[in-house]
XYZ file of C-alpha atoms in Angstrom:
575
model
C 1.574 6.614 -70.494
C 0.092 4.188 -73.203
C 0.262 1.183 -70.702
C -1.407 3.511 -68.214
C -4.246 4.374 -70.622
C -4.914 0.733 -71.517
C -5.871 0.187 -67.787
C -7.618 3.555 -67.591
C -8.996 4.289 -70.939
C -10.708 7.569 -69.980
C -7.530 9.015 -68.647
C -6.144 12.166 -70.343
C -3.203 14.275 -69.626
C -5.413 16.999 -68.556
C -7.140 14.665 -65.988
C -3.798 13.320 -64.872
C -2.360 16.738 -64.080
C -5.703 17.817 -62.625
C -5.460 14.921 -60.084
C -1.961 15.850 -59.550
C -2.945 19.404 -58.628
C -5.472 17.975 -56.208
C -2.890 16.020 -54.510
C -0.523 19.120 -54.646
C -3.097 21.076 -52.729
C -3.315 18.381 -50.023
C 0.420 18.286 -49.802
C 0.590 22.096 -49.358
C -2.046 21.679 -46.642
C -0.146 19.013 -44.853
C 3.130 21.234 -45.090
C 1.138 23.984 -43.462
C -0.103 21.791 -40.571
C 3.398 20.490 -39.965
C 4.854 23.912 -39.916
C 2.262 25.324 -37.626
C 2.412 22.461 -35.219
C 6.097 22.176 -34.930
C 7.155 25.734 -35.336
C 9.388 24.804 -38.216
C 9.590 23.237 -41.632
C 10.975 19.760 -40.771
C 11.950 17.214 -43.380
C 8.645 15.700 -43.866
C 7.023 19.158 -43.949
C 9.461 20.097 -46.715
C 8.725 17.038 -48.621
C 5.022 17.889 -48.698
C 5.881 21.362 -49.777
C 7.919 20.208 -52.905
C 5.036 17.779 -53.738
C 2.544 20.476 -53.634
C 4.594 22.939 -55.799
C 5.285 20.158 -58.260
C 1.588 19.061 -58.571
C 0.246 22.657 -58.975
C 3.052 23.604 -60.997
C 2.430 20.811 -63.570
C -1.155 21.669 -63.918
C -0.195 25.395 -64.585
C 2.408 24.318 -67.225
C 0.945 21.358 -68.841
C -2.921 22.548 -68.954
C -2.939 26.322 -68.439
C -6.180 26.476 -70.634
C -7.965 24.082 -68.359
C -6.788 26.073 -65.359
C -8.189 29.294 -66.965
C -11.447 27.567 -67.995
C -11.851 26.101 -64.385
C -11.247 29.533 -62.804
C -13.917 31.077 -65.118
C -16.211 28.042 -65.382
C -19.502 27.243 -63.812
C -18.228 24.785 -61.160
C -16.105 27.594 -59.710
C -18.914 30.054 -59.890
C -21.234 27.930 -57.652
C -18.419 25.960 -55.829
C -16.190 29.008 -54.904
C -17.916 29.922 -51.662
C -17.913 26.170 -50.470
C -14.297 25.737 -51.210
C -13.297 28.981 -49.579
C -15.377 28.271 -46.563
C -13.636 24.916 -46.204
C -10.303 26.385 -46.546
C -10.931 29.125 -43.970
C -12.366 26.724 -41.521
C -9.108 24.515 -41.811
C -6.866 27.474 -41.688
C -8.519 28.725 -38.696
C -8.497 25.524 -36.972
C -4.716 25.021 -37.762
C -3.660 28.433 -36.990
C -5.661 28.689 -33.751
C -4.310 25.176 -32.474
C -0.777 26.200 -33.171
C -1.021 29.663 -31.698
C -2.506 28.181 -28.484
C 0.105 25.511 -28.390
C 2.906 28.059 -28.818
C 1.620 30.547 -26.356
C 0.470 27.800 -23.769
C -2.923 29.230 -23.671
C -4.761 27.503 -20.786
C -8.515 27.284 -20.577
C -10.060 24.497 -18.562
C -13.536 24.045 -19.796
C -14.552 20.927 -17.698
C -17.165 21.520 -15.038
C -14.767 20.599 -12.255
C -11.603 21.893 -13.530
C -10.080 18.481 -14.121
C -7.171 19.749 -16.001
C -6.124 22.496 -13.632
C -3.451 22.390 -11.003
C -4.790 21.317 -7.559
C -5.803 23.483 -4.678
C -2.865 22.448 -2.625
C -0.658 23.533 -5.476
C -2.431 26.927 -5.587
C -2.097 27.250 -1.786
C 1.815 26.711 -2.357
C 1.819 29.456 -4.852
C -0.090 31.814 -2.522
C 2.294 31.150 0.364
C 5.289 31.847 -1.610
C 3.688 35.052 -2.971
C 2.830 36.255 0.468
C 6.488 35.610 1.636
C 7.698 37.700 -1.243
C 5.061 40.482 -1.076
C 6.680 43.771 -0.368
C 10.435 42.451 -0.466
C 11.114 43.387 -4.066
C 12.452 39.882 -4.620
C 11.344 37.916 -7.656
C 11.114 34.181 -8.493
C 11.824 32.198 -11.512
C 11.340 28.592 -12.715
C 14.293 27.670 -14.856
C 14.123 24.522 -17.096
C 17.329 23.129 -18.467
C 16.621 21.449 -21.768
C 18.940 20.692 -24.739
C 17.989 21.462 -28.393
C 17.205 17.787 -28.949
C 14.620 17.784 -25.962
C 12.114 19.933 -27.484
C 9.178 17.661 -26.806
C 10.212 17.347 -23.109
C 10.407 20.967 -22.995
C 6.984 21.508 -24.272
C 5.464 18.993 -21.932
C 7.070 20.812 -19.002
C 6.083 24.314 -20.234
C 2.453 23.337 -20.250
C 2.570 22.468 -16.621
C 4.870 25.199 -15.520
C 2.904 27.951 -17.210
C 0.003 27.113 -14.958
C 2.022 28.083 -11.942
C 3.290 31.353 -13.622
C -0.351 32.231 -14.419
C -1.529 31.474 -10.912
C 1.375 33.598 -9.371
C -0.017 36.846 -11.138
C 3.172 38.547 -12.275
C 5.887 37.704 -9.497
C 6.911 34.377 -11.058
C 8.674 34.119 -14.394
C 9.471 31.034 -16.434
C 12.667 30.567 -18.335
C 14.334 27.670 -20.452
C 18.060 27.363 -20.809
C 19.991 25.098 -23.202
C 22.707 23.715 -20.791
C 25.015 22.947 -23.717
C 24.919 26.499 -25.026
C 25.011 28.224 -21.576
C 26.898 25.894 -19.247
C 27.932 28.758 -16.799
C 24.104 29.248 -16.017
C 23.678 25.404 -15.648
C 26.708 25.409 -13.101
C 25.274 28.371 -11.255
C 21.987 26.219 -10.478
C 23.878 23.140 -9.904
C 22.439 21.420 -12.785
C 23.747 17.787 -13.196
C 25.593 18.112 -9.830
C 24.978 15.566 -7.054
C 22.099 16.504 -4.698
C 23.049 16.554 -1.029
C 19.615 15.576 -0.017
C 18.817 12.684 -2.335
C 22.348 11.672 -3.551
C 21.115 11.696 -7.075
C 21.536 14.001 -10.094
C 19.312 17.196 -9.742
C 17.263 18.860 -12.602
C 16.173 19.661 -15.063
C 13.950 22.140 -13.438
C 14.765 24.618 -10.559
C 13.208 27.402 -8.520
C 15.496 30.516 -8.344
C 14.969 33.476 -5.927
C 16.445 36.801 -6.971
C 17.153 39.842 -4.839
C 15.815 43.362 -6.077
C 19.235 43.938 -7.691
C 18.880 40.788 -9.879
C 21.119 38.482 -7.830
C 20.421 34.968 -7.425
C 20.289 34.197 -3.697
C 18.353 30.853 -3.599
C 18.130 27.785 -5.736
C 15.640 25.099 -4.915
C 15.848 21.891 -7.095
C 12.464 20.864 -8.421
C 13.693 17.834 -10.296
C 11.306 16.325 -12.901
C 8.508 18.739 -13.840
C 5.635 17.145 -11.817
C 2.843 19.257 -10.086
C 3.661 17.999 -6.672
C 7.459 18.479 -7.167
C 6.838 22.171 -8.157
C 4.507 22.838 -5.364
C 6.768 21.251 -2.836
C 9.731 23.412 -3.988
C 7.628 26.547 -3.664
C 6.521 25.668 -0.278
C 10.079 24.828 0.803
C 11.188 28.396 -0.268
C 8.203 29.898 1.354
C 8.777 28.338 4.815
C 12.689 28.772 4.759
C 13.735 30.616 7.644
C 10.735 29.668 9.770
C 12.674 26.654 11.281
C 15.735 27.312 13.548
C 17.805 24.758 15.526
C 20.016 25.917 18.239
C 23.219 23.915 19.218
C 23.716 24.326 22.850
C 27.089 25.161 24.257
C 28.685 26.106 27.491
C 29.526 22.598 28.697
C 32.157 21.624 26.381
C 29.825 20.221 23.767
C 30.872 18.891 20.333
C 31.503 21.753 18.096
C 28.912 21.950 15.060
C 31.364 24.189 13.131
C 34.444 21.957 13.454
C 35.290 20.262 10.049
C 37.458 17.537 11.580
C 36.354 13.937 12.249
C 35.318 14.793 15.708
C 33.302 17.808 14.604
C 29.780 17.887 13.693
C 29.911 20.411 10.710
C 28.625 17.713 8.391
C 25.438 17.463 10.341
C 24.976 20.964 10.934
C 25.678 22.410 7.489
C 23.057 20.164 5.767
C 20.222 21.793 7.661
C 20.490 25.305 5.862
C 20.327 23.418 2.596
C 16.719 22.287 3.467
C 15.680 25.700 4.817
C 16.523 25.193 8.553
C 18.736 27.949 10.139
C 21.153 26.940 12.740
C 22.614 29.021 15.735
C 24.864 28.605 18.781
C 23.257 28.928 22.067
C 25.331 29.536 25.228
C 22.734 28.159 27.722
C 24.543 29.279 30.869
C 24.722 33.014 29.728
C 21.190 33.454 28.437
C 18.077 34.048 30.493
C 15.869 31.617 28.379
C 15.965 29.587 25.323
C 14.809 32.013 22.648
C 11.040 31.547 21.425
C 12.059 31.175 17.736
C 13.791 27.878 18.699
C 12.278 25.190 16.652
C 14.585 22.524 18.435
C 17.679 22.572 20.415
C 20.506 19.975 20.306
C 22.645 18.998 23.272
C 25.453 17.065 21.634
C 28.021 15.349 23.848
C 28.235 17.799 26.633
C 31.340 16.913 29.058
C 30.395 18.836 32.211
C 27.113 18.845 34.346
C 24.319 21.048 33.737
C 23.397 23.371 36.654
C 19.942 23.685 38.116
C 19.590 27.028 36.475
C 20.380 25.379 33.010
C 17.743 22.652 33.750
C 15.128 25.176 34.672
C 15.675 27.056 31.342
C 15.089 23.763 29.447
C 12.058 22.844 31.540
C 10.464 26.306 30.737
C 11.249 25.737 26.976
C 9.894 22.207 27.188
C 6.647 23.365 28.810
C 5.941 25.768 25.980
C 6.146 23.019 23.416
C 9.869 22.853 22.894
C 11.722 20.102 20.997
C 15.206 18.741 22.194
C 17.841 16.176 21.124
C 20.040 14.874 23.905
C 23.138 12.902 22.998
C 25.389 11.840 25.914
C 28.634 9.559 25.805
C 29.369 6.894 28.532
C 30.821 8.883 31.495
C 34.368 9.029 32.745
C 35.807 6.860 29.802
C 34.319 8.285 26.712
C 35.612 11.993 26.713
C 37.760 14.123 24.487
C 40.453 14.111 27.203
C 43.163 16.861 27.253
C 44.250 19.318 29.702
C 41.533 21.697 28.989
C 38.560 19.309 28.900
C 39.240 16.647 31.519
C 36.870 13.779 32.189
C 33.252 13.382 30.891
C 30.895 13.778 33.824
C 27.767 14.716 31.871
C 24.412 13.133 33.064
C 25.653 11.179 36.027
C 22.764 9.454 37.540
C 22.313 11.796 40.475
C 22.935 15.039 38.378
C 20.056 17.627 38.145
C 19.568 17.287 34.327
C 19.303 13.381 34.630
C 16.793 13.666 37.510
C 14.722 16.115 35.375
C 14.629 13.701 32.477
C 13.478 10.988 34.724
C 10.824 12.932 36.745
C 9.505 14.663 33.549
C 9.910 11.978 30.866
C 10.442 8.778 32.557
C 13.860 8.289 30.703
C 17.531 8.623 32.135
C 21.031 7.807 31.033
C 22.705 5.035 32.957
C 26.472 5.157 34.101
C 27.456 2.208 31.767
C 29.161 1.450 28.566
C 27.456 -1.204 26.419
C 29.120 -4.290 25.062
C 27.092 -6.363 22.535
C 28.894 -9.322 20.858
C 25.543 -10.070 19.017
C 25.557 -7.020 16.770
C 28.782 -5.084 16.487
C 31.724 -4.537 14.166
C 35.379 -4.863 14.996
C 34.765 -5.101 18.519
C 31.956 -5.565 21.028
C 32.034 -1.753 21.878
C 31.475 -0.723 18.197
C 27.595 -1.315 18.131
C 25.274 -1.812 15.330
C 21.964 -1.277 17.135
C 18.601 -2.359 16.050
C 16.019 0.042 14.855
C 12.204 0.121 15.605
C 10.520 0.316 12.326
C 7.123 0.921 13.610
C 7.774 4.562 14.839
C 8.427 7.611 12.640
C 11.856 8.554 13.968
C 13.368 5.325 12.917
C 11.129 4.364 10.038
C 13.038 2.658 7.189
C 16.188 2.161 9.508
C 15.542 -1.463 10.213
C 17.239 -2.530 6.922
C 20.160 0.136 6.983
C 23.061 -0.486 9.461
C 23.773 2.380 11.901
C 27.119 2.275 13.634
C 27.645 3.694 17.170
C 30.948 3.450 19.028
C 31.180 3.669 22.866
C 27.509 3.776 23.839
C 25.772 4.126 27.153
C 22.440 2.471 27.880
C 18.982 4.420 28.465
C 16.664 3.447 31.285
C 12.874 3.765 30.508
C 10.288 3.709 33.284
C 7.881 0.699 33.152
C 5.148 1.994 35.319
C 4.899 5.859 35.752
C 5.611 6.974 39.299
C 3.523 8.994 41.426
C 4.456 12.722 42.044
C 6.083 12.834 38.445
C 4.909 13.848 35.062
C 5.837 10.535 33.457
C 2.285 9.510 32.914
C 1.860 12.574 30.554
C 4.432 11.209 28.046
C 4.607 8.215 25.695
C 7.973 6.652 25.453
C 9.235 4.617 22.248
C 12.354 2.729 22.384
C 13.860 3.541 18.964
C 17.440 1.914 19.130
C 18.185 -1.281 21.064
C 20.776 -4.093 21.510
C 20.519 -7.776 21.263
C 19.889 -10.159 23.988
C 23.660 -10.920 24.186
C 24.393 -7.256 25.254
C 25.011 -5.986 28.709
C 25.903 -2.626 30.318
C 29.470 -2.528 31.863
C 29.172 -0.773 35.199
C 32.783 -1.040 36.336
C 33.846 1.948 33.900
C 37.393 2.131 33.109
C 39.682 2.719 30.105
C 38.795 0.299 27.526
C 41.433 -2.428 26.671
C 40.387 -4.089 23.551
C 42.924 -6.883 24.302
C 40.964 -7.533 27.569
C 37.284 -6.945 26.801
C 34.515 -6.671 29.293
C 32.740 -9.556 30.830
C 29.311 -9.537 32.430
C 29.178 -9.511 36.161
C 25.842 -10.573 37.463
C 24.454 -8.190 40.166
C 26.879 -5.526 39.036
C 26.233 -4.963 35.208
C 22.967 -4.337 33.402
C 21.670 -7.409 31.449
C 20.356 -6.881 27.999
C 18.584 -6.363 25.779
C 19.235 -2.575 26.424
C 17.590 0.705 25.107
C 20.097 2.986 23.290
C 17.704 5.516 22.193
C 14.198 6.754 23.098
C 11.773 9.081 21.496
C 9.293 10.996 23.872
C 6.129 12.658 23.090
C 2.996 13.570 24.822
C 0.122 11.056 25.154
C -2.694 11.951 22.685
C -0.294 14.530 21.273
C -2.660 15.456 18.388
C -5.340 16.482 20.621
C -3.179 19.032 22.446
C -1.953 22.532 21.409
C 1.402 22.131 23.290
C 3.417 19.401 21.762
C 6.995 18.897 23.108
C 9.141 16.101 21.725
C 12.409 14.826 23.123
C 14.901 12.332 21.582
C 17.601 10.879 23.988
C 20.614 8.735 22.628
C 23.502 7.265 24.616
C 26.094 8.237 22.126
C 27.464 11.297 20.206
C 29.998 9.825 18.062
C 27.674 8.466 15.619
C 26.851 12.100 14.546
C 30.458 13.258 14.023
C 31.939 13.881 10.566
C 33.784 10.593 10.861
C 30.399 8.880 10.188
C 28.499 11.701 8.535
C 30.873 13.565 6.322
C 34.259 11.848 6.483
C 37.386 13.970 5.737
C 38.467 11.571 2.960
C 35.409 12.689 0.997
C 33.502 9.286 1.316
C 29.829 9.249 1.590
C 29.598 8.329 5.254
C 27.381 5.689 7.005
C 24.025 5.726 5.409
C 22.220 4.601 8.489
C 23.681 7.443 10.437
C 22.885 10.051 7.865
C 19.382 8.666 7.604
C 18.831 8.462 11.486
C 19.905 12.256 11.698
C 17.486 13.297 8.949
C 14.583 11.420 10.605
C 15.350 12.964 14.089
C 15.514 16.512 12.523
C 12.301 15.972 10.647
C 10.567 14.483 13.649
C 11.507 17.182 15.967
C 10.819 20.038 13.773
C 8.008 18.429 11.730
C 9.740 20.080 8.703
C 8.520 17.400 6.334
C 4.852 17.884 7.330
C 5.008 21.587 6.949
C 7.274 21.986 3.806
C 5.963 19.146 1.753
C 2.845 19.527 -0.419
C 0.081 17.110 0.224
C -1.393 14.944 -2.619
C -4.630 16.245 -3.964
C -7.744 14.619 -2.380
C -9.344 14.309 -5.642
C -8.653 10.999 -7.609
C -10.542 12.389 -10.701
C -7.783 14.971 -11.387
C -6.631 14.219 -14.849
C -2.831 14.355 -15.897
C -1.710 17.918 -16.910
C 1.268 16.873 -18.964
C 0.541 14.329 -21.837
C 2.928 11.883 -23.318
C 4.336 12.335 -26.941
C 2.085 9.760 -28.231
C -1.018 11.288 -26.791
C -0.071 14.657 -28.079
C 0.548 13.233 -31.560
C -2.930 11.536 -31.450
C -4.628 14.859 -30.525
C -2.608 16.859 -33.145
C -3.619 14.266 -35.790
C -7.265 14.388 -34.988
C -7.640 18.123 -34.711
C -5.328 19.213 -37.627
C -5.678 16.336 -40.036
C -8.669 14.067 -39.404
C -11.331 16.493 -38.631
C -10.512 19.080 -41.369
C -9.972 16.076 -43.743
C -13.404 14.664 -42.912
C -14.908 18.063 -43.663
C -13.184 18.399 -46.918
C -13.800 14.827 -47.907
C -17.620 15.222 -47.348
C -17.502 18.505 -49.311
C -15.843 16.668 -52.292
C -18.367 13.744 -51.985
C -21.349 16.256 -52.203
C -19.720 18.129 -55.066
C -19.299 14.910 -57.018
C -22.789 13.818 -56.402
C -24.172 17.136 -57.645
C -21.898 17.095 -60.695
C -23.185 13.699 -61.819
C -26.790 15.028 -61.610
């Protein structure tokens, strides 16, 4: 103390404890700010509390007479109003900020609503609300955040709360600690592998609950971004509006069969994205149902009658969508006593003639050999994919495997007295120049592979798959679409969902997804579009941005007011 007084000769014990009391008051203020902003007294806040209590306690214990004189003195008489006003302003600012942060109170005061969810997001909320109106169902957004993810949860809550407010009562928000409640996490599939994306899903989900409180639908949202939330809502809203019929009645591949030659892997993935599937016995029904978004004809083994073709034509003329998969005739069939030999889409059959006269596309009686792009043998093709058209976009770098394929003929110049000129034909899958279509169809002998016979076989390159749509489609009200591929095996479980549990051939899976989306336009309807306004500001701030705002509003501005008051008080005291 003596050494300190030599440097500060006017310093007294009373002055020292007085300055300690001032520091203690600031420390208590900081502790209050930390407590209100974080919702708990953290280590730093507790430290400020101890400093404040010690500072004020020392003043009371060491200089109680000064405290008594100060409370009854002239400076308090004249300065009490100012001090009280400053404290009230700080307390109101801190308390209001903390309350708004805890309650996620949302008020956008900008002229153009720059901090509000976009119009497409509000439309998604409205669509889901309309879908649920009068059903008794309720929706809930569930976020899975552990205790050490408090900041991430607060950031997510700020955005998600806006969707809840927009929903006007039918949407709730709930947060769950997956470590404390693992059974709920498992119920939503938190952390499980996503069938759609192949990546871990979470941490936010949209759940749909029946009137009795049972969870009936789980739609993964992923990260809490505005577009992710709105897209999930839109997917739930449009679920059930899409229906794909698998045609049967001609010994087609079975979409319910789980073995390697079944199509269950391709079929069961559709309901997971909101597309319903049904079987359609074409020879029995009078017409293809009006609610059919698309029909799939997968590897039929027997010919279609003219009556079957007429039903398909009526469906196409009202804007129907169709996928036709056809294997090489005679040699590529599931041959047993009950099935016999594949005679589907022979060149003079009614269905093949219809495909040619209507769309300018038909299946050829051939089996394609391609030594330039194949695996194991020349009949196990790895076709090229056209990256320019939608249906094969992104597939030029992802191998597709197609065993035992027949070629597809595409008209070069539309013929008179046909509808060919009304359609645009895009070759989506093709062979190399070295390929040829073997016309002398016989049982394949891998020890004695095919050879090209000029004048008999079809020279490459060959089309293996074609996508057909109307010319100037966007200007028309009726927009039929057709995909024709000369193979069915590529879609079987052997390549899409193998029995051994492996992931399947990525190119085949992507091709199936692209075909379904192109035919149904599911991605266009069930995906939220980006906001058209580039001036929209981010709704979720980073931790650093939040810390800066908290420091400015809770410390810097109140501190500036208090500091200015102390300066004014000091100047007046000198005079």
